[in-house]
Amino acid sequence: TSVFQQTCATCDGSREEGNQSLMAPPIANLTGWYAREQVTKFRSGLRGTDPRDQHGQQMHEAVSKLSDEQIRDALTELATLPFVPPMAAINGSPNAGEEPFRDFCMECHRYNGHGELAFKSAPIAALPDWYINAQIAKFIDGRRGYHPDDEAGHKMQKMVLRPENKEQLANIIAYITTLAKEHPIKKNSK
């Protein structure tokens, strides 16, 4: 059994399809560069060390125990897994969310939600709405983006406060869930 199956599959599922009850996203959908970036953040303590972030702490603890070689092997195996289409679980209007997405999110996450290495912005089109919603809540209350060296996290904290209300945020998230169908993620992009 690979370290990937021993460590990652425990929370994220055998196909890395994610597990909402554990707040584990479908990491099978992440691009290679973003998966590396997040593992590095968890490992270094830039993410997952806030005492209020139980799920982040679990991830920090899990990757902190792995060697560089084990992480490299896990990321290599992750790149071979098929994309798992995210399912919508939050009520919102994708039509009403398109314009605010363009206003608040598109500059960093791009028109297709694939993210951008230059900005270190997440490929959000690959993520389920429940996970996006949970991460936005973490940015808003400071459980994510708290570390002084997390530049991308600081930028995101400022941006998540811009939507006018929860309904607008739900609409934006509903629109994001349409992007993976319109613009399929290229998982193995650098």
PDB file of C-alpha atoms in Angstrom:
ATOM      1  CA  THR A   1       0.000   0.000   0.000  1.00  0.00           C
ATOM      2  CA  SER A   2       1.336   3.402  -0.959  1.00  0.00           C
ATOM      3  CA  VAL A   3       1.778   6.286   1.479  1.00  0.00           C
ATOM      4  CA  PHE A   4      -0.881   8.015  -0.577  1.00  0.00           C
ATOM      5  CA  GLN A   5      -3.431   5.302   0.219  1.00  0.00           C
ATOM      6  CA  GLN A   6      -2.284   5.012   3.851  1.00  0.00           C
ATOM      7  CA  THR A   7      -2.299   8.722   4.611  1.00  0.00           C
ATOM      8  CA  CYS A   8      -4.456  10.640   2.120  1.00  0.00           C
ATOM      9  CA  ALA A   9      -7.223   8.107   1.488  1.00  0.00           C
ATOM     10  CA  THR A  10      -8.011   7.949   5.193  1.00  0.00           C
ATOM     11  CA  CYS A  11      -9.806  11.290   4.999  1.00  0.00           C
ATOM     12  CA  ASP A  12     -10.107  12.071   1.304  1.00  0.00           C
ATOM     13  CA  GLY A  13     -11.435   8.705   0.078  1.00  0.00           C
ATOM     14  CA  SER A  14      -9.868   5.855  -1.888  1.00  0.00           C
ATOM     15  CA  ARG A  15     -10.236   7.790  -5.162  1.00  0.00           C
ATOM     16  CA  GLU A  16      -9.536  11.105  -3.393  1.00  0.00           C
ATOM     17  CA  GLU A  17     -13.100  12.102  -4.187  1.00  0.00           C
ATOM     18  CA  GLY A  18     -13.399  14.016  -0.926  1.00  0.00           C
ATOM     19  CA  ASN A  19     -15.476  13.513   2.196  1.00  0.00           C
ATOM     20  CA  GLN A  20     -17.822  16.289   3.257  1.00  0.00           C
ATOM     21  CA  SER A  21     -18.349  14.857   6.752  1.00  0.00           C
ATOM     22  CA  LEU A  22     -14.587  15.240   7.363  1.00  0.00           C
ATOM     23  CA  MET A  23     -14.427  18.530   5.421  1.00  0.00           C
ATOM     24  CA  ALA A  24     -11.892  16.897   3.082  1.00  0.00           C
ATOM     25  CA  PRO A  25     -12.027  18.255  -0.477  1.00  0.00           C
ATOM     26  CA  PRO A  26     -11.694  16.092  -3.589  1.00  0.00           C
ATOM     27  CA  ILE A  27      -7.936  16.443  -3.925  1.00  0.00           C
ATOM     28  CA  ALA A  28      -8.053  14.290  -7.062  1.00  0.00           C
ATOM     29  CA  ASN A  29      -9.267  17.462  -8.790  1.00  0.00           C
ATOM     30  CA  LEU A  30      -6.364  19.691  -7.825  1.00  0.00           C
ATOM     31  CA  THR A  31      -3.744  20.793 -10.301  1.00  0.00           C
ATOM     32  CA  GLY A  32      -0.212  19.618  -9.547  1.00  0.00           C
ATOM     33  CA  TRP A  33       1.152  23.058  -8.666  1.00  0.00           C
ATOM     34  CA  TYR A  34      -1.723  23.862  -6.325  1.00  0.00           C
ATOM     35  CA  ALA A  35      -1.542  20.519  -4.516  1.00  0.00           C
ATOM     36  CA  ARG A  36       2.222  21.057  -3.968  1.00  0.00           C
ATOM     37  CA  GLU A  37       1.599  24.618  -2.773  1.00  0.00           C
ATOM     38  CA  GLN A  38      -0.996  23.561  -0.205  1.00  0.00           C
ATOM     39  CA  VAL A  39       1.023  20.599   1.108  1.00  0.00           C
ATOM     40  CA  THR A  40       3.954  22.980   1.551  1.00  0.00           C
ATOM     41  CA  LYS A  41       1.739  25.450   3.454  1.00  0.00           C
ATOM     42  CA  PHE A  42       0.344  22.743   5.732  1.00  0.00           C
ATOM     43  CA  ARG A  43       3.790  21.292   6.350  1.00  0.00           C
ATOM     44  CA  SER A  44       5.429  24.630   7.167  1.00  0.00           C
ATOM     45  CA  GLY A  45       2.593  25.859   9.388  1.00  0.00           C
ATOM     46  CA  LEU A  46       1.411  28.615   7.036  1.00  0.00           C
ATOM     47  CA  ARG A  47      -1.872  26.726   7.043  1.00  0.00           C
ATOM     48  CA  GLY A  48      -3.491  24.364   9.528  1.00  0.00           C
ATOM     49  CA  THR A  49      -2.013  25.628  12.775  1.00  0.00           C
ATOM     50  CA  ASP A  50      -4.784  27.974  13.913  1.00  0.00           C
ATOM     51  CA  PRO A  51      -6.215  26.372  17.078  1.00  0.00           C
ATOM     52  CA  ARG A  52      -9.778  26.992  15.823  1.00  0.00           C
ATOM     53  CA  ASP A  53      -9.187  24.997  12.626  1.00  0.00           C
ATOM     54  CA  GLN A  54      -9.608  21.347  13.612  1.00  0.00           C
ATOM     55  CA  HIS A  55      -9.605  20.040  10.030  1.00  0.00           C
ATOM     56  CA  GLY A  56      -6.592  22.141   9.086  1.00  0.00           C
ATOM     57  CA  GLN A  57      -4.729  20.896  12.164  1.00  0.00           C
ATOM     58  CA  GLN A  58      -5.411  17.302  11.124  1.00  0.00           C
ATOM     59  CA  MET A  59      -3.957  17.965   7.676  1.00  0.00           C
ATOM     60  CA  HIS A  60      -0.964  19.793   9.145  1.00  0.00           C
ATOM     61  CA  GLU A  61      -0.279  16.853  11.456  1.00  0.00           C
ATOM     62  CA  ALA A  62      -0.664  14.269   8.677  1.00  0.00           C
ATOM     63  CA  VAL A  63       1.738  15.909   6.199  1.00  0.00           C
ATOM     64  CA  SER A  64       4.237  16.922   8.901  1.00  0.00           C
ATOM     65  CA  LYS A  65       4.935  13.234   9.537  1.00  0.00           C
ATOM     66  CA  LEU A  66       5.811  12.522   5.900  1.00  0.00           C
ATOM     67  CA  SER A  67       9.276  12.694   4.373  1.00  0.00           C
ATOM     68  CA  ASP A  68      10.005  14.734   1.244  1.00  0.00           C
ATOM     69  CA  GLU A  69      10.134  11.487  -0.748  1.00  0.00           C
ATOM     70  CA  GLN A  70       6.762  10.323   0.592  1.00  0.00           C
ATOM     71  CA  ILE A  71       5.171  13.653  -0.298  1.00  0.00           C
ATOM     72  CA  ARG A  72       6.685  13.552  -3.778  1.00  0.00           C
ATOM     73  CA  ASP A  73       5.367   9.999  -4.279  1.00  0.00           C
ATOM     74  CA  ALA A  74       1.900  10.940  -2.996  1.00  0.00           C
ATOM     75  CA  LEU A  75       1.703  13.960  -5.318  1.00  0.00           C
ATOM     76  CA  THR A  76       2.834  11.797  -8.247  1.00  0.00           C
ATOM     77  CA  GLU A  77       0.098   9.260  -7.494  1.00  0.00           C
ATOM     78  CA  LEU A  78      -2.453  12.044  -7.035  1.00  0.00           C
ATOM     79  CA  ALA A  79      -1.715  13.284 -10.559  1.00  0.00           C
ATOM     80  CA  THR A  80      -2.829   9.915 -11.995  1.00  0.00           C
ATOM     81  CA  LEU A  81      -6.321   9.990 -10.492  1.00  0.00           C
ATOM     82  CA  PRO A  82      -9.308  10.945 -12.644  1.00  0.00           C
ATOM     83  CA  PHE A  83     -11.221  14.167 -12.135  1.00  0.00           C
ATOM     84  CA  VAL A  84     -14.295  13.786  -9.899  1.00  0.00           C
ATOM     85  CA  PRO A  85     -17.039  16.217 -10.958  1.00  0.00           C
ATOM     86  CA  PRO A  86     -18.085  18.302  -7.933  1.00  0.00           C
ATOM     87  CA  MET A  87     -21.742  18.091  -6.974  1.00  0.00           C
ATOM     88  CA  ALA A  88     -23.751  21.160  -5.981  1.00  0.00           C
ATOM     89  CA  ALA A  89     -25.152  21.144  -2.433  1.00  0.00           C
ATOM     90  CA  ILE A  90     -25.699  24.839  -1.669  1.00  0.00           C
ATOM     91  CA  ASN A  91     -28.750  26.715  -2.917  1.00  0.00           C
ATOM     92  CA  GLY A  92     -27.841  29.682  -5.023  1.00  0.00           C
ATOM     93  CA  SER A  93     -28.478  31.104  -8.464  1.00  0.00           C
ATOM     94  CA  PRO A  94     -25.607  30.585 -10.912  1.00  0.00           C
ATOM     95  CA  ASN A  95     -27.122  33.269 -13.172  1.00  0.00           C
ATOM     96  CA  ALA A  96     -27.162  35.803 -10.335  1.00  0.00           C
ATOM     97  CA  GLY A  97     -23.620  34.767  -9.345  1.00  0.00           C
ATOM     98  CA  GLU A  98     -21.925  35.291 -12.698  1.00  0.00           C
ATOM     99  CA  GLU A  99     -21.540  39.088 -12.531  1.00  0.00           C
ATOM    100  CA  PRO A 100     -20.284  39.228  -8.917  1.00  0.00           C
ATOM    101  CA  PHE A 101     -17.894  36.347  -9.755  1.00  0.00           C
ATOM    102  CA  ARG A 102     -16.460  38.528 -12.522  1.00  0.00           C
ATOM    103  CA  ASP A 103     -16.269  41.506 -10.137  1.00  0.00           C
ATOM    104  CA  PHE A 104     -14.728  39.757  -7.115  1.00  0.00           C
ATOM    105  CA  CYS A 105     -13.115  36.467  -8.175  1.00  0.00           C
ATOM    106  CA  MET A 106     -12.146  36.443 -11.836  1.00  0.00           C
ATOM    107  CA  GLU A 107      -9.071  38.634 -11.573  1.00  0.00           C
ATOM    108  CA  CYS A 108      -7.190  36.007  -9.553  1.00  0.00           C
ATOM    109  CA  HIS A 109      -9.096  32.775 -10.239  1.00  0.00           C
ATOM    110  CA  ARG A 110      -9.559  33.539 -13.952  1.00  0.00           C
ATOM    111  CA  TYR A 111     -12.710  33.421 -16.078  1.00  0.00           C
ATOM    112  CA  ASN A 112     -12.733  29.622 -15.936  1.00  0.00           C
ATOM    113  CA  GLY A 113     -12.037  29.220 -12.190  1.00  0.00           C
ATOM    114  CA  HIS A 114      -8.796  27.338 -12.891  1.00  0.00           C
ATOM    115  CA  GLY A 115      -6.717  29.605 -10.683  1.00  0.00           C
ATOM    116  CA  GLU A 116      -3.373  31.090 -11.516  1.00  0.00           C
ATOM    117  CA  LEU A 117       0.095  29.992 -10.491  1.00  0.00           C
ATOM    118  CA  ALA A 118       1.394  33.583 -10.665  1.00  0.00           C
ATOM    119  CA  PHE A 119      -1.179  34.644  -8.047  1.00  0.00           C
ATOM    120  CA  LYS A 120      -1.132  31.289  -6.216  1.00  0.00           C
ATOM    121  CA  SER A 121      -4.905  31.304  -6.519  1.00  0.00           C
ATOM    122  CA  ALA A 122      -6.833  28.068  -6.152  1.00  0.00           C
ATOM    123  CA  PRO A 123      -8.408  26.161  -9.028  1.00  0.00           C
ATOM    124  CA  ILE A 124     -11.840  26.735  -7.473  1.00  0.00           C
ATOM    125  CA  ALA A 125     -13.771  25.182 -10.375  1.00  0.00           C
ATOM    126  CA  ALA A 126     -12.404  21.830  -9.169  1.00  0.00           C
ATOM    127  CA  LEU A 127     -13.898  22.175  -5.690  1.00  0.00           C
ATOM    128  CA  PRO A 128     -17.387  21.365  -4.396  1.00  0.00           C
ATOM    129  CA  ASP A 129     -19.516  24.253  -3.207  1.00  0.00           C
ATOM    130  CA  TRP A 130     -19.588  23.055   0.421  1.00  0.00           C
ATOM    131  CA  TYR A 131     -15.791  23.175   0.548  1.00  0.00           C
ATOM    132  CA  ILE A 132     -15.585  26.610  -1.086  1.00  0.00           C
ATOM    133  CA  ASN A 133     -18.170  27.885   1.396  1.00  0.00           C
ATOM    134  CA  ALA A 134     -16.234  26.421   4.356  1.00  0.00           C
ATOM    135  CA  GLN A 135     -12.937  27.923   3.179  1.00  0.00           C
ATOM    136  CA  ILE A 136     -14.500  31.359   2.681  1.00  0.00           C
ATOM    137  CA  ALA A 137     -15.810  31.157   6.263  1.00  0.00           C
ATOM    138  CA  LYS A 138     -12.254  30.341   7.416  1.00  0.00           C
ATOM    139  CA  PHE A 139     -10.852  33.343   5.544  1.00  0.00           C
ATOM    140  CA  ILE A 140     -13.547  35.621   6.989  1.00  0.00           C
ATOM    141  CA  ASP A 141     -12.975  34.589  10.613  1.00  0.00           C
ATOM    142  CA  GLY A 142      -9.181  34.374  10.307  1.00  0.00           C
ATOM    143  CA  ARG A 143      -8.670  30.602  10.534  1.00  0.00           C
ATOM    144  CA  ARG A 144      -7.112  30.741   7.083  1.00  0.00           C
ATOM    145  CA  GLY A 145      -4.745  33.405   5.799  1.00  0.00           C
ATOM    146  CA  TYR A 146      -3.668  34.209   9.370  1.00  0.00           C
ATOM    147  CA  HIS A 147       0.064  33.548   9.028  1.00  0.00           C
ATOM    148  CA  PRO A 148       2.112  36.701   8.343  1.00  0.00           C
ATOM    149  CA  ASP A 149       4.024  34.951   5.522  1.00  0.00           C
ATOM    150  CA  ASP A 150       0.897  33.761   3.683  1.00  0.00           C
ATOM    151  CA  GLU A 151       0.615  36.497   1.040  1.00  0.00           C
ATOM    152  CA  ALA A 152      -2.006  34.685  -1.029  1.00  0.00           C
ATOM    153  CA  GLY A 153      -4.040  34.050   2.125  1.00  0.00           C
ATOM    154  CA  HIS A 154      -3.942  37.751   3.057  1.00  0.00           C
ATOM    155  CA  LYS A 155      -5.174  38.733  -0.405  1.00  0.00           C
ATOM    156  CA  MET A 156      -8.025  36.263  -0.165  1.00  0.00           C
ATOM    157  CA  GLN A 157      -9.023  37.504   3.305  1.00  0.00           C
ATOM    158  CA  LYS A 158      -9.479  41.004   1.879  1.00  0.00           C
ATOM    159  CA  MET A 159     -11.465  39.781  -1.129  1.00  0.00           C
ATOM    160  CA  VAL A 160     -13.963  37.565   0.736  1.00  0.00           C
ATOM    161  CA  LEU A 161     -15.304  40.560   2.617  1.00  0.00           C
ATOM    162  CA  ARG A 162     -16.392  42.274  -0.603  1.00  0.00           C
ATOM    163  CA  PRO A 163     -19.605  40.384  -1.530  1.00  0.00           C
ATOM    164  CA  GLU A 164     -22.563  42.259  -0.086  1.00  0.00           C
ATOM    165  CA  ASN A 165     -24.357  39.430   1.715  1.00  0.00           C
ATOM    166  CA  LYS A 166     -24.673  35.674   2.204  1.00  0.00           C
ATOM    167  CA  GLU A 167     -27.138  35.351  -0.677  1.00  0.00           C
ATOM    168  CA  GLN A 168     -24.697  37.000  -3.071  1.00  0.00           C
ATOM    169  CA  LEU A 169     -21.931  34.712  -1.819  1.00  0.00           C
ATOM    170  CA  ALA A 170     -24.165  31.635  -2.335  1.00  0.00           C
ATOM    171  CA  ASN A 171     -24.872  32.831  -5.887  1.00  0.00           C
ATOM    172  CA  ILE A 172     -21.161  33.264  -6.602  1.00  0.00           C
ATOM    173  CA  ILE A 173     -20.445  29.769  -5.294  1.00  0.00           C
ATOM    174  CA  ALA A 174     -23.334  28.359  -7.379  1.00  0.00           C
ATOM    175  CA  TYR A 175     -21.809  29.984 -10.465  1.00  0.00           C
ATOM    176  CA  ILE A 176     -18.374  28.536  -9.635  1.00  0.00           C
ATOM    177  CA  THR A 177     -19.898  25.028  -9.636  1.00  0.00           C
ATOM    178  CA  THR A 178     -20.883  25.510 -13.294  1.00  0.00           C
ATOM    179  CA  LEU A 179     -17.328  26.295 -14.390  1.00  0.00           C
ATOM    180  CA  ALA A 180     -15.922  22.744 -14.249  1.00  0.00           C
ATOM    181  CA  LYS A 181     -18.537  21.634 -16.791  1.00  0.00           C
ATOM    182  CA  GLU A 182     -17.966  24.617 -19.059  1.00  0.00           C
ATOM    183  CA  HIS A 183     -14.173  24.648 -18.726  1.00  0.00           C
ATOM    184  CA  PRO A 184     -12.831  21.227 -17.668  1.00  0.00           C
ATOM    185  CA  ILE A 185      -9.823  21.343 -15.362  1.00  0.00           C
ATOM    186  CA  LYS A 186      -6.484  20.221 -16.753  1.00  0.00           C
ATOM    187  CA  LYS A 187      -5.258  18.519 -13.589  1.00  0.00           C
ATOM    188  CA  ASN A 188      -1.648  18.030 -14.520  1.00  0.00           C
ATOM    189  CA  SER A 189      -0.938  21.625 -15.459  1.00  0.00           C
ATOM    190  CA  LYS A 190       2.204  22.965 -13.839  1.00  0.00           C
TER     191      LYS A 190
END
